[in-house]
Amino acid sequence: MVKQTLSSSSHSSAMLASSDHSSSAGSLFSAMLPFSTKLPFLSVRWKAFSLLSLVGIASVIAFLYLFSSVTTEHFKLERAQTHNQSAELLSRLIESSAEDMISLASVTSSQSEFRQALLAKDGPRLEQIVGDLYWNLQLDVGVEGIQLLDRQNTVQSQTGAVINNGLSQSVLVSEAIQWQMDCQSVCLLNAAGPILHQGQVIGVLLISQPLSNVMLRFQETTEINTGLLSREKKSTESNESDLPRFIPSWGRNLEMITNPQSLKPVIKQMAESYSWQELNRHPHIIDVDGRVYEFRAEPLENRNLVVIEDITDEITSLREYKNTIVSLALVALIVGEVGLLLFLWRPFRAASPGTQLLPLVEEKRYQDVIQSLSQSSSQRFFEDETSVLKRTALCMAEDLRHKAEDLRQLEYDLSLRSHALATTAHRLDGLTQVHDLLLSSVDDCVLTLNDEYKIVEANSSVRRLLRLSSTQLVAHQFTDLFLSEQGGRWLKERLDDVLSGVISEFQHSTSMQDNAQTSVEIRWTHQALTDSASNRRCLLSIGQVLSH
Protein backbone atom coordinates (compact mmCIF):
# COMPACT_ATOMS: atom_id res chain seq x y z
CA MET A 1 0.00 0.00 0.00
CA VAL A 2 2.78 2.43 0.89
CA LYS A 3 4.56 1.44 -2.30
CA GLN A 4 1.46 2.26 -4.38
CA THR A 5 1.23 5.74 -2.84
CA LEU A 6 4.86 6.41 -3.48
CA SER A 7 4.69 5.29 -7.13
CA SER A 8 1.60 7.50 -7.75
CA SER A 9 3.41 10.51 -6.39
CA SER A 10 6.42 9.72 -8.55
CA HIS A 11 4.21 9.47 -11.67
CA SER A 12 2.54 12.82 -10.89
CA SER A 13 5.88 14.50 -10.48
CA ALA A 14 7.00 13.13 -13.85
CA MET A 15 3.90 14.54 -15.53
CA LEU A 16 4.40 17.96 -14.00
CA ALA A 17 8.08 17.88 -14.92
CA SER A 18 7.07 17.57 -18.57
CA SER A 19 5.52 21.03 -18.35
CA ASP A 20 8.99 22.41 -19.10
CA HIS A 21 8.22 21.71 -22.73
CA SER A 22 4.91 23.64 -22.81
CA SER A 23 6.31 25.98 -25.40
CA SER A 24 5.59 23.29 -28.03
CA ALA A 25 1.86 24.13 -27.83
CA GLY A 26 2.40 26.78 -30.46
CA SER A 27 3.26 24.11 -33.00
CA LEU A 28 -0.08 22.39 -32.34
CA PHE A 29 -1.86 25.66 -32.97
CA SER A 30 0.04 26.22 -36.19
CA ALA A 31 -0.97 22.77 -37.42
CA MET A 32 -4.59 23.92 -37.29
CA LEU A 33 -3.98 26.84 -39.65
CA PRO A 34 -4.89 26.46 -43.36
CA PHE A 35 -1.50 27.64 -44.62
CA SER A 36 0.44 25.00 -42.65
CA THR A 37 -1.81 21.93 -43.09
CA LYS A 38 -1.27 19.34 -45.80
CA LEU A 39 -5.03 18.83 -46.35
CA PRO A 40 -6.80 20.76 -49.16
CA PHE A 41 -8.17 24.04 -47.88
CA LEU A 42 -11.92 24.76 -48.15
CA SER A 43 -13.27 27.99 -46.74
CA VAL A 44 -16.17 28.12 -44.31
CA ARG A 45 -18.42 29.86 -46.83
CA TRP A 46 -18.11 26.97 -49.30
CA LYS A 47 -18.58 24.39 -46.54
CA ALA A 48 -21.78 26.09 -45.37
CA PHE A 49 -22.99 26.51 -48.95
CA SER A 50 -22.23 22.83 -49.72
CA LEU A 51 -24.09 21.58 -46.65
CA LEU A 52 -27.12 23.76 -47.34
CA SER A 53 -27.03 22.67 -50.98
CA LEU A 54 -26.99 19.02 -49.94
CA VAL A 55 -30.00 19.66 -47.69
CA GLY A 56 -31.81 21.34 -50.61
CA ILE A 57 -30.95 18.53 -53.03
CA ALA A 58 -32.06 15.90 -50.51
CA SER A 59 -35.34 17.77 -49.99
CA VAL A 60 -35.96 17.96 -53.76
CA ILE A 61 -35.17 14.24 -54.17
CA ALA A 62 -37.50 13.36 -51.30
CA PHE A 63 -40.23 15.54 -52.82
CA LEU A 64 -39.81 13.96 -56.26
CA TYR A 65 -39.88 10.46 -54.77
CA LEU A 66 -43.01 11.24 -52.77
CA PHE A 67 -44.61 12.93 -55.76
CA SER A 68 -43.81 9.96 -58.02
CA SER A 69 -45.24 7.52 -55.48
CA VAL A 70 -48.42 9.55 -54.99
CA THR A 71 -48.87 10.06 -58.74
CA THR A 72 -48.36 6.37 -59.46
CA GLU A 73 -50.86 5.37 -56.76
CA HIS A 74 -53.35 7.92 -58.10
CA PHE A 75 -52.90 6.48 -61.60
CA LYS A 76 -53.50 2.97 -60.25
CA LEU A 77 -56.67 4.13 -58.51
CA GLU A 78 -57.89 5.74 -61.71
CA ARG A 79 -57.17 2.56 -63.65
CA ALA A 80 -59.01 0.49 -61.02
CA GLN A 81 -61.98 2.86 -61.31
CA THR A 82 -61.86 2.52 -65.10
CA HIS A 83 -61.80 -1.29 -64.73
CA ASN A 84 -64.88 -1.20 -62.52
CA GLN A 85 -66.71 1.12 -64.92
CA SER A 86 -65.87 -1.02 -67.95
CA ALA A 87 -66.93 -4.22 -66.13
CA GLU A 88 -70.18 -2.57 -65.12
CA LEU A 89 -70.75 -1.38 -68.69
CA LEU A 90 -70.12 -4.87 -70.08
CA SER A 91 -72.62 -6.34 -67.59
CA ARG A 92 -75.20 -3.75 -68.61
CA LEU A 93 -74.62 -4.51 -72.31
CA ILE A 94 -75.13 -8.25 -71.64
CA GLU A 95 -78.33 -7.55 -69.72
CA SER A 96 -79.50 -5.11 -72.41
CA SER A 97 -78.87 -7.68 -75.16
CA ALA A 98 -80.73 -10.32 -73.14
CA GLU A 99 -83.68 -7.95 -72.64
CA ASP A 100 -83.77 -7.22 -76.37
CA MET A 101 -83.82 -10.94 -77.13
CA ILE A 102 -86.56 -11.46 -74.54
CA SER A 103 -88.66 -8.80 -76.24
CA LEU A 104 -87.91 -10.38 -79.61
CA ALA A 105 -88.86 -13.85 -78.36
CA SER A 106 -92.03 -12.48 -76.78
CA VAL A 107 -93.15 -10.73 -79.95
CA THR A 108 -92.27 -13.66 -82.20
CA SER A 109 -93.95 -16.31 -80.01
CA SER A 110 -97.18 -14.34 -80.00
CA GLN A 111 -97.64 -14.77 -83.78
CA SER A 112 -100.68 -16.91 -84.71
CA GLU A 113 -98.88 -18.92 -87.41
CA PHE A 114 -96.62 -20.38 -84.71
CA ARG A 115 -99.60 -21.50 -82.65
CA GLN A 116 -101.46 -23.01 -85.61
CA ALA A 117 -98.47 -24.90 -86.99
CA LEU A 118 -97.47 -26.12 -83.52
CA LEU A 119 -101.01 -27.31 -82.69
CA ALA A 120 -101.21 -29.13 -86.02
CA LYS A 121 -97.59 -30.39 -85.55
CA ASP A 122 -97.03 -29.53 -89.18
CA GLY A 123 -93.28 -30.25 -89.45
CA PRO A 124 -92.60 -28.81 -92.92
CA ARG A 125 -94.56 -25.68 -92.08
CA LEU A 126 -92.69 -25.23 -88.81
CA GLU A 127 -89.34 -25.69 -90.59
CA GLN A 128 -90.27 -23.04 -93.12
CA ILE A 129 -91.47 -20.55 -90.49
CA VAL A 130 -88.41 -21.04 -88.27
CA GLY A 131 -86.03 -20.89 -91.28
CA ASP A 132 -87.53 -17.61 -92.55
CA LEU A 133 -87.44 -16.14 -89.03
CA TYR A 134 -83.80 -17.21 -88.55
CA TRP A 135 -82.60 -15.50 -91.74
CA ASN A 136 -84.48 -12.31 -90.98
CA LEU A 137 -83.22 -12.10 -87.38
CA GLN A 138 -79.69 -13.03 -88.37
CA LEU A 139 -79.52 -10.09 -90.73
CA ASP A 140 -81.20 -7.71 -88.26
CA VAL A 141 -79.69 -8.62 -84.85
CA GLY A 142 -77.20 -11.40 -85.64
CA VAL A 143 -78.91 -14.33 -83.87
CA GLU A 144 -77.00 -17.63 -83.76
CA GLY A 145 -79.95 -20.02 -83.80
CA ILE A 146 -83.68 -20.59 -83.18
CA GLN A 147 -85.30 -23.61 -81.57
CA LEU A 148 -89.03 -24.45 -81.34
CA LEU A 149 -90.25 -26.95 -78.71
CA ASP A 150 -93.70 -28.33 -77.89
CA ARG A 151 -95.44 -28.75 -74.52
CA GLN A 152 -93.51 -31.95 -73.83
CA ASN A 153 -90.18 -30.06 -74.33
CA THR A 154 -89.58 -31.92 -77.56
CA VAL A 155 -87.76 -30.10 -80.36
CA GLN A 156 -90.11 -29.53 -83.31
CA SER A 157 -87.78 -27.37 -85.40
CA GLN A 158 -84.28 -25.91 -85.08
CA THR A 159 -82.06 -23.69 -87.23
CA GLY A 160 -78.50 -22.63 -86.39
CA ALA A 161 -76.56 -23.29 -83.16
CA VAL A 162 -78.66 -23.45 -79.99
CA ILE A 163 -77.68 -24.57 -76.48
CA ASN A 164 -80.75 -25.48 -74.49
CA ASN A 165 -79.40 -26.13 -71.01
CA GLY A 166 -82.74 -26.60 -69.28
CA LEU A 167 -83.98 -23.13 -70.20
CA SER A 168 -87.03 -24.37 -72.15
CA GLN A 169 -88.09 -26.64 -69.29
CA SER A 170 -87.83 -23.73 -66.87
CA VAL A 171 -90.04 -21.61 -69.15
CA LEU A 172 -92.63 -24.40 -69.40
CA VAL A 173 -92.76 -24.64 -65.62
CA SER A 174 -92.82 -20.90 -64.88
CA GLU A 175 -94.81 -19.94 -68.00
CA ALA A 176 -92.68 -16.73 -68.13
CA ILE A 177 -90.00 -15.35 -70.41
CA GLN A 178 -86.42 -16.07 -69.18
CA TRP A 179 -82.80 -15.72 -70.34
CA GLN A 180 -79.42 -17.21 -69.48
CA MET A 181 -75.81 -17.16 -70.66
CA ASP A 182 -74.33 -20.53 -71.50
CA CYS A 183 -70.64 -21.15 -72.24
CA GLN A 184 -70.33 -24.88 -72.92
CA SER A 185 -68.90 -25.26 -76.41
CA VAL A 186 -69.36 -21.57 -77.27
CA CYS A 187 -70.71 -18.62 -75.27
CA LEU A 188 -74.31 -17.81 -76.18
CA LEU A 189 -77.02 -15.58 -74.79
CA ASN A 190 -80.28 -17.58 -74.80
CA ALA A 191 -83.76 -16.08 -74.40
CA ALA A 192 -86.93 -18.20 -74.34
CA GLY A 193 -90.63 -17.27 -74.29
CA PRO A 194 -93.77 -19.43 -73.92
CA ILE A 195 -96.20 -19.86 -76.86
CA LEU A 196 -99.75 -19.48 -75.47
CA HIS A 197 -103.07 -20.67 -76.95
CA GLN A 198 -106.25 -19.89 -75.10
CA GLY A 199 -104.30 -19.29 -71.90
CA GLN A 200 -102.41 -22.57 -72.11
CA VAL A 201 -98.71 -23.05 -72.86
CA ILE A 202 -98.39 -25.16 -75.98
CA GLY A 203 -94.66 -24.68 -76.67
CA VAL A 204 -91.47 -22.62 -76.23
CA LEU A 205 -89.56 -20.44 -78.69
CA LEU A 206 -85.80 -20.20 -77.87
CA ILE A 207 -83.50 -17.65 -79.57
CA SER A 208 -79.67 -17.66 -79.19
CA GLN A 209 -77.24 -14.82 -79.82
CA PRO A 210 -73.41 -15.17 -79.62
CA LEU A 211 -71.67 -13.31 -76.80
CA SER A 212 -69.21 -12.00 -79.38
CA ASN A 213 -71.93 -9.62 -80.60
CA VAL A 214 -72.02 -8.02 -77.15
CA MET A 215 -68.23 -7.85 -77.06
CA LEU A 216 -68.21 -6.06 -80.41
CA ARG A 217 -70.77 -3.56 -79.14
CA PHE A 218 -68.58 -3.07 -76.05
CA GLN A 219 -65.53 -2.46 -78.28
CA GLU A 220 -67.43 0.08 -80.39
CA THR A 221 -68.68 1.89 -77.27
CA THR A 222 -65.46 2.01 -75.22
CA GLU A 223 -62.70 1.27 -77.78
CA ILE A 224 -61.56 -1.49 -75.42
CA ASN A 225 -60.83 -4.86 -77.01
CA THR A 226 -61.90 -8.10 -75.41
CA GLY A 227 -61.41 -11.80 -76.04
CA LEU A 228 -62.63 -15.17 -74.79
CA LEU A 229 -60.32 -17.96 -73.61
CA SER A 230 -61.34 -21.50 -72.74
CA ARG A 231 -59.43 -24.42 -71.23
CA GLU A 232 -60.35 -26.88 -73.99
CA LYS A 233 -57.49 -27.57 -76.39
CA LYS A 234 -59.44 -27.57 -79.64
CA SER A 235 -56.73 -26.93 -82.21
CA THR A 236 -53.11 -25.82 -82.45
CA GLU A 237 -53.62 -24.34 -85.91
CA SER A 238 -53.78 -20.61 -86.49
CA ASN A 239 -57.04 -18.95 -87.37
CA GLU A 240 -57.65 -16.48 -90.19
CA SER A 241 -55.91 -13.66 -88.32
CA ASP A 242 -52.74 -15.79 -87.90
CA LEU A 243 -53.38 -16.05 -84.17
CA PRO A 244 -52.91 -19.53 -82.64
CA ARG A 245 -56.16 -21.02 -81.38
CA PHE A 246 -54.33 -22.76 -78.54
CA ILE A 247 -51.70 -20.87 -76.48
CA PRO A 248 -49.43 -23.49 -74.82
CA SER A 249 -47.82 -21.16 -72.24
CA TRP A 250 -51.27 -20.26 -70.91
CA GLY A 251 -52.94 -23.63 -71.44
CA ARG A 252 -55.92 -21.80 -72.94
CA ASN A 253 -57.77 -21.87 -76.26
CA LEU A 254 -58.48 -18.51 -77.93
CA GLU A 255 -62.11 -18.67 -79.03
CA MET A 256 -62.59 -15.11 -80.26
CA ILE A 257 -61.08 -11.65 -79.97
CA THR A 258 -62.10 -8.22 -81.24
CA ASN A 259 -59.72 -6.44 -83.63
CA PRO A 260 -57.52 -9.55 -84.06
CA GLN A 261 -55.13 -8.05 -86.62
CA SER A 262 -54.01 -5.23 -84.29
CA LEU A 263 -53.86 -7.42 -81.19
CA LYS A 264 -51.85 -10.23 -82.77
CA PRO A 265 -48.40 -8.95 -81.55
CA VAL A 266 -49.88 -8.03 -78.15
CA ILE A 267 -51.20 -11.55 -77.53
CA LYS A 268 -47.96 -13.16 -78.70
CA GLN A 269 -45.73 -10.93 -76.55
CA MET A 270 -47.98 -11.33 -73.52
CA ALA A 271 -47.86 -15.12 -73.90
CA GLU A 272 -44.05 -14.98 -74.08
CA SER A 273 -43.63 -12.57 -71.14
CA TYR A 274 -46.17 -13.69 -68.51
CA SER A 275 -47.67 -16.92 -67.29
CA TRP A 276 -51.41 -17.29 -66.87
CA GLN A 277 -51.06 -17.28 -63.07
CA GLU A 278 -49.33 -13.88 -63.23
CA LEU A 279 -52.02 -12.44 -65.49
CA ASN A 280 -54.74 -13.70 -63.18
CA ARG A 281 -53.28 -11.93 -60.13
CA HIS A 282 -53.34 -8.34 -61.40
CA PRO A 283 -53.28 -6.34 -64.65
CA HIS A 284 -50.02 -6.13 -66.59
CA ILE A 285 -48.70 -3.42 -68.90
CA ILE A 286 -46.65 -4.16 -72.00
CA ASP A 287 -45.06 -2.00 -74.70
CA VAL A 288 -45.55 -3.23 -78.28
CA ASP A 289 -44.36 -1.25 -81.29
CA GLY A 290 -44.38 2.03 -79.38
CA ARG A 291 -47.89 1.50 -78.01
CA VAL A 292 -48.65 0.65 -74.38
CA TYR A 293 -51.35 -1.94 -73.66
CA GLU A 294 -52.93 -3.03 -70.40
CA PHE A 295 -53.90 -6.70 -70.23
CA ARG A 296 -56.16 -8.16 -67.57
CA ALA A 297 -58.13 -11.38 -67.20
CA GLU A 298 -61.60 -11.73 -65.65
CA PRO A 299 -63.58 -14.95 -65.00
CA LEU A 300 -66.75 -15.40 -67.08
CA GLU A 301 -68.79 -18.57 -66.49
CA ASN A 302 -66.36 -21.41 -67.33
CA ARG A 303 -64.37 -19.11 -69.62
CA ASN A 304 -61.92 -16.26 -69.13
CA LEU A 305 -62.63 -12.83 -70.49
CA VAL A 306 -59.45 -10.95 -71.41
CA VAL A 307 -59.59 -7.15 -71.65
CA ILE A 308 -56.88 -5.43 -73.71
CA GLU A 309 -56.89 -1.65 -73.54
CA ASP A 310 -54.57 0.77 -75.32
CA ILE A 311 -53.44 3.17 -72.59
CA THR A 312 -50.67 4.87 -74.56
CA ASP A 313 -52.25 8.32 -74.16
CA GLU A 314 -52.67 7.90 -70.39
CA ILE A 315 -49.09 6.66 -69.92
CA THR A 316 -47.74 9.46 -72.12
CA SER A 317 -49.69 12.07 -70.15
CA LEU A 318 -48.44 10.60 -66.87
CA ARG A 319 -44.82 10.65 -68.05
CA GLU A 320 -45.11 14.19 -69.41
CA TYR A 321 -46.66 15.33 -66.14
CA LYS A 322 -43.83 13.73 -64.13
CA ASN A 323 -41.19 15.19 -66.45
CA THR A 324 -42.74 18.62 -66.11
CA ILE A 325 -42.70 18.42 -62.32
CA VAL A 326 -39.09 17.16 -62.36
CA SER A 327 -38.06 20.03 -64.66
CA LEU A 328 -39.79 22.58 -62.44
CA ALA A 329 -38.16 21.06 -59.35
CA LEU A 330 -34.71 21.25 -60.97
CA VAL A 331 -35.28 24.86 -62.03
CA ALA A 332 -36.46 25.71 -58.52
CA LEU A 333 -33.38 23.96 -57.08
CA ILE A 334 -31.00 25.90 -59.35
CA VAL A 335 -32.72 29.22 -58.58
CA GLY A 336 -32.63 28.38 -54.87
CA GLU A 337 -28.92 27.53 -55.02
CA VAL A 338 -28.10 30.79 -56.80
CA GLY A 339 -30.22 32.77 -54.34
CA LEU A 340 -28.57 30.97 -51.40
CA LEU A 341 -25.11 31.76 -52.77
CA LEU A 342 -25.98 35.45 -53.21
CA PHE A 343 -27.55 35.56 -49.76
CA LEU A 344 -24.55 34.00 -48.00
CA TRP A 345 -21.79 35.61 -50.05
CA ARG A 346 -21.71 39.04 -48.35
CA PRO A 347 -21.78 37.89 -44.68
CA PHE A 348 -19.18 35.17 -45.30
CA ARG A 349 -17.03 37.63 -47.23
CA ALA A 350 -17.24 40.02 -44.31
CA ALA A 351 -16.11 37.26 -41.93
CA SER A 352 -13.23 36.03 -44.10
CA PRO A 353 -10.65 38.72 -43.09
CA GLY A 354 -10.62 37.14 -39.65
CA THR A 355 -8.79 34.13 -41.05
CA GLN A 356 -5.95 36.40 -42.22
CA LEU A 357 -5.29 37.36 -38.60
CA LEU A 358 -4.58 33.77 -37.50
CA PRO A 359 -0.95 33.84 -38.74
CA LEU A 360 -0.40 36.97 -36.63
CA VAL A 361 -1.86 35.16 -33.62
CA GLU A 362 0.40 32.17 -34.29
CA GLU A 363 3.41 34.55 -34.36
CA LYS A 364 2.13 36.13 -31.12
CA ARG A 365 1.93 39.56 -32.77
CA TYR A 366 -1.10 40.51 -30.69
CA GLN A 367 -0.55 44.27 -31.12
CA ASP A 368 -0.83 43.96 -34.92
CA VAL A 369 -4.03 41.90 -34.51
CA ILE A 370 -5.53 44.59 -32.28
CA GLN A 371 -4.60 47.32 -34.75
CA SER A 372 -6.11 45.43 -37.76
CA LEU A 373 -9.37 44.69 -35.95
CA SER A 374 -9.69 48.28 -34.77
CA GLN A 375 -9.29 49.60 -38.34
CA SER A 376 -11.83 47.17 -39.90
CA SER A 377 -14.41 47.94 -37.20
CA SER A 378 -14.13 51.70 -37.77
CA GLN A 379 -14.84 51.35 -41.52
CA ARG A 380 -18.31 49.78 -41.15
CA PHE A 381 -21.52 51.82 -41.53
CA PHE A 382 -23.94 49.34 -39.89
CA GLU A 383 -23.84 46.61 -37.32
CA ASP A 384 -24.32 42.90 -37.93
CA GLU A 385 -23.10 39.58 -36.54
CA THR A 386 -19.60 40.07 -38.00
CA SER A 387 -19.29 43.34 -36.09
CA VAL A 388 -20.05 41.50 -32.87
CA LEU A 389 -17.51 38.81 -33.79
CA LYS A 390 -14.81 41.40 -34.52
CA ARG A 391 -15.42 43.26 -31.27
CA THR A 392 -15.24 39.95 -29.45
CA ALA A 393 -12.02 39.06 -31.31
CA LEU A 394 -10.56 42.46 -30.37
CA CYS A 395 -11.30 41.85 -26.70
CA MET A 396 -9.85 38.34 -26.96
CA ALA A 397 -6.68 39.68 -28.64
CA GLU A 398 -6.14 42.14 -25.84
CA ASP A 399 -6.81 39.42 -23.32
CA LEU A 400 -4.39 37.10 -25.13
CA ARG A 401 -1.68 39.72 -24.92
CA HIS A 402 -2.07 39.88 -21.14
CA LYS A 403 -2.38 36.09 -20.88
CA ALA A 404 0.82 35.62 -22.86
CA GLU A 405 2.71 37.64 -20.26
CA ASP A 406 1.05 35.64 -17.48
CA LEU A 407 1.94 32.37 -19.23
CA ARG A 408 5.59 33.31 -19.44
CA GLN A 409 5.62 33.98 -15.68
CA LEU A 410 3.66 30.75 -15.06
CA GLU A 411 6.10 28.79 -17.18
CA TYR A 412 8.95 30.01 -14.99
CA ASP A 413 7.03 29.10 -11.82
CA LEU A 414 6.21 25.64 -13.17
CA SER A 415 9.83 24.95 -13.95
CA LEU A 416 10.72 25.73 -10.31
CA ARG A 417 7.91 23.48 -9.06
CA SER A 418 8.91 20.71 -11.43
CA HIS A 419 12.42 20.76 -10.02
CA ALA A 420 11.05 20.65 -6.46
CA LEU A 421 8.70 17.72 -7.30
CA ALA A 422 11.52 15.79 -8.89
CA THR A 423 13.51 16.20 -5.65
CA THR A 424 10.47 15.05 -3.64
CA ALA A 425 10.03 12.00 -5.90
CA HIS A 426 13.64 11.07 -5.33
CA ARG A 427 13.11 11.27 -1.58
CA LEU A 428 9.93 9.13 -1.85
CA ASP A 429 11.85 6.47 -3.74
CA GLY A 430 14.27 6.40 -0.83
CA LEU A 431 11.36 6.02 1.61
CA THR A 432 10.06 3.07 -0.44
CA GLN A 433 13.38 1.35 -0.07
CA VAL A 434 13.34 2.07 3.67
CA HIS A 435 9.82 0.60 3.87
CA ASP A 436 10.93 -2.62 2.15
CA LEU A 437 14.01 -2.78 4.40
CA LEU A 438 11.90 -2.37 7.56
CA LEU A 439 9.49 -5.15 6.54
CA SER A 440 12.42 -7.41 5.79
CA SER A 441 14.14 -6.72 9.10
CA VAL A 442 11.07 -7.33 11.32
CA ASP A 443 11.15 -10.77 12.98
CA ASP A 444 7.39 -10.93 13.37
CA CYS A 445 5.17 -12.19 10.57
CA VAL A 446 3.48 -9.32 8.67
CA LEU A 447 0.64 -9.94 6.20
CA THR A 448 -1.63 -7.56 4.29
CA LEU A 449 -5.12 -8.98 3.57
CA ASN A 450 -7.73 -7.52 1.22
CA ASP A 451 -11.47 -7.31 1.99
CA GLU A 452 -11.85 -10.94 0.84
CA TYR A 453 -9.12 -12.04 3.28
CA LYS A 454 -6.73 -12.98 0.53
CA ILE A 455 -3.02 -12.35 1.06
CA VAL A 456 -1.82 -9.28 -0.80
CA GLU A 457 1.67 -8.88 0.67
CA ALA A 458 3.89 -10.98 2.98
CA ASN A 459 7.23 -10.08 4.49
CA SER A 460 10.28 -12.32 4.45
CA SER A 461 9.67 -13.62 8.03
CA VAL A 462 6.39 -15.24 6.95
CA ARG A 463 7.97 -16.80 3.86
CA ARG A 464 10.93 -18.06 5.83
CA LEU A 465 8.80 -19.45 8.71
CA LEU A 466 6.29 -21.25 6.46
CA ARG A 467 8.92 -22.16 3.86
CA LEU A 468 6.72 -20.76 1.10
CA SER A 469 7.53 -18.38 -1.74
CA SER A 470 5.69 -15.11 -2.48
CA THR A 471 3.94 -16.81 -5.41
CA GLN A 472 2.62 -19.54 -3.11
CA LEU A 473 1.31 -17.03 -0.55
CA VAL A 474 -0.08 -14.11 -2.51
CA ALA A 475 -3.76 -14.36 -3.65
CA HIS A 476 -4.45 -17.31 -1.31
CA GLN A 477 -6.97 -17.25 1.52
CA PHE A 478 -5.52 -16.50 4.96
CA THR A 479 -7.47 -19.39 6.49
CA ASP A 480 -5.96 -21.86 3.97
CA LEU A 481 -2.74 -21.73 6.02
CA PHE A 482 -4.42 -23.19 9.13
CA LEU A 483 -4.51 -26.83 10.02
CA SER A 484 -7.67 -28.54 8.79
CA GLU A 485 -9.18 -28.95 12.26
CA GLN A 486 -8.68 -25.29 13.14
CA GLY A 487 -9.96 -22.00 11.69
CA GLY A 488 -13.46 -21.67 10.40
CA ARG A 489 -16.45 -19.51 10.49
CA TRP A 490 -15.80 -17.86 13.84
CA LEU A 491 -12.54 -16.35 12.54
CA LYS A 492 -14.20 -14.86 9.42
CA GLU A 493 -16.92 -13.36 11.60
CA ARG A 494 -14.32 -11.68 13.84
CA LEU A 495 -12.39 -10.45 10.81
CA ASP A 496 -15.64 -9.02 9.42
CA ASP A 497 -16.13 -7.12 12.68
CA VAL A 498 -12.63 -5.65 12.44
CA LEU A 499 -13.03 -4.75 8.77
CA SER A 500 -16.41 -3.05 9.37
CA GLY A 501 -15.12 -1.15 12.45
CA VAL A 502 -17.25 -2.94 15.05
CA ILE A 503 -14.03 -3.75 16.96
CA SER A 504 -10.69 -2.01 16.57
CA GLU A 505 -8.53 -5.14 16.63
CA PHE A 506 -8.74 -8.86 17.11
CA GLN A 507 -6.19 -11.30 18.53
CA HIS A 508 -6.17 -15.07 18.32
CA SER A 509 -3.72 -17.94 18.38
CA THR A 510 -3.71 -20.65 15.76
CA SER A 511 -1.61 -23.49 14.50
CA MET A 512 -0.30 -23.20 10.97
CA GLN A 513 1.49 -25.73 8.84
CA ASP A 514 4.62 -24.95 6.89
CA ASN A 515 5.72 -26.50 3.62
CA ALA A 516 7.53 -29.29 5.50
CA GLN A 517 4.31 -30.35 7.28
CA THR A 518 5.59 -28.89 10.56
CA SER A 519 3.11 -27.24 12.93
CA VAL A 520 3.80 -23.62 13.94
CA GLU A 521 1.91 -21.85 16.78
CA ILE A 522 1.41 -18.14 16.02
CA ARG A 523 -0.47 -15.43 17.85
CA TRP A 524 -2.09 -13.05 15.30
CA THR A 525 -3.23 -9.44 15.81
CA HIS A 526 -5.54 -7.96 13.12
CA GLN A 527 -6.19 -4.23 12.57
CA ALA A 528 -8.15 -2.45 9.82
CA LEU A 529 -6.48 -0.04 7.38
CA THR A 530 -7.70 1.94 4.33
CA ASP A 531 -5.94 1.55 0.98
CA SER A 532 -5.36 5.15 -0.21
CA ALA A 533 -5.06 4.07 -3.86
CA SER A 534 -8.36 2.16 -4.12
CA ASN A 535 -10.09 3.65 -1.04
CA ARG A 536 -11.00 0.12 0.12
CA ARG A 537 -10.64 -1.40 3.58
CA CYS A 538 -7.96 -4.01 4.22
CA LEU A 539 -6.36 -5.83 7.18
CA LEU A 540 -2.86 -5.58 8.59
CA SER A 541 -2.13 -8.92 10.31
CA ILE A 542 0.96 -9.21 12.58
CA GLY A 543 1.88 -12.66 13.88
CA GLN A 544 4.15 -13.48 16.82
CA VAL A 545 5.62 -16.98 16.79
CA LEU A 546 4.80 -18.83 20.04
CA SER A 547 6.32 -22.21 19.26
CA HIS A 548 7.99 -23.86 16.34
PDB file of C-alpha atoms in Angstrom, residues 33 198 202 209 293 300 313 343 393 399 487 538:
ATOM      1  CA  LEU A  33      -3.982  26.836 -39.652  1.00  0.00           C
ATOM      2  CA  GLN A 198    -106.255 -19.887 -75.097  1.00  0.00           C
ATOM      3  CA  ILE A 202     -98.388 -25.160 -75.976  1.00  0.00           C
ATOM      4  CA  GLN A 209     -77.237 -14.821 -79.817  1.00  0.00           C
ATOM      5  CA  TYR A 293     -51.353  -1.936 -73.657  1.00  0.00           C
ATOM      6  CA  LEU A 300     -66.750 -15.398 -67.076  1.00  0.00           C
ATOM      7  CA  ASP A 313     -52.249   8.315 -74.157  1.00  0.00           C
ATOM      8  CA  PHE A 343     -27.552  35.565 -49.763  1.00  0.00           C
ATOM      9  CA  ALA A 393     -12.022  39.058 -31.308  1.00  0.00           C
ATOM     10  CA  ASP A 399      -6.810  39.419 -23.316  1.00  0.00           C
ATOM     11  CA  GLY A 487      -9.959 -21.998  11.695  1.00  0.00           C
ATOM     12  CA  CYS A 538      -7.956  -4.015   4.217  1.00  0.00           C
TER      13      CYS A 538
END
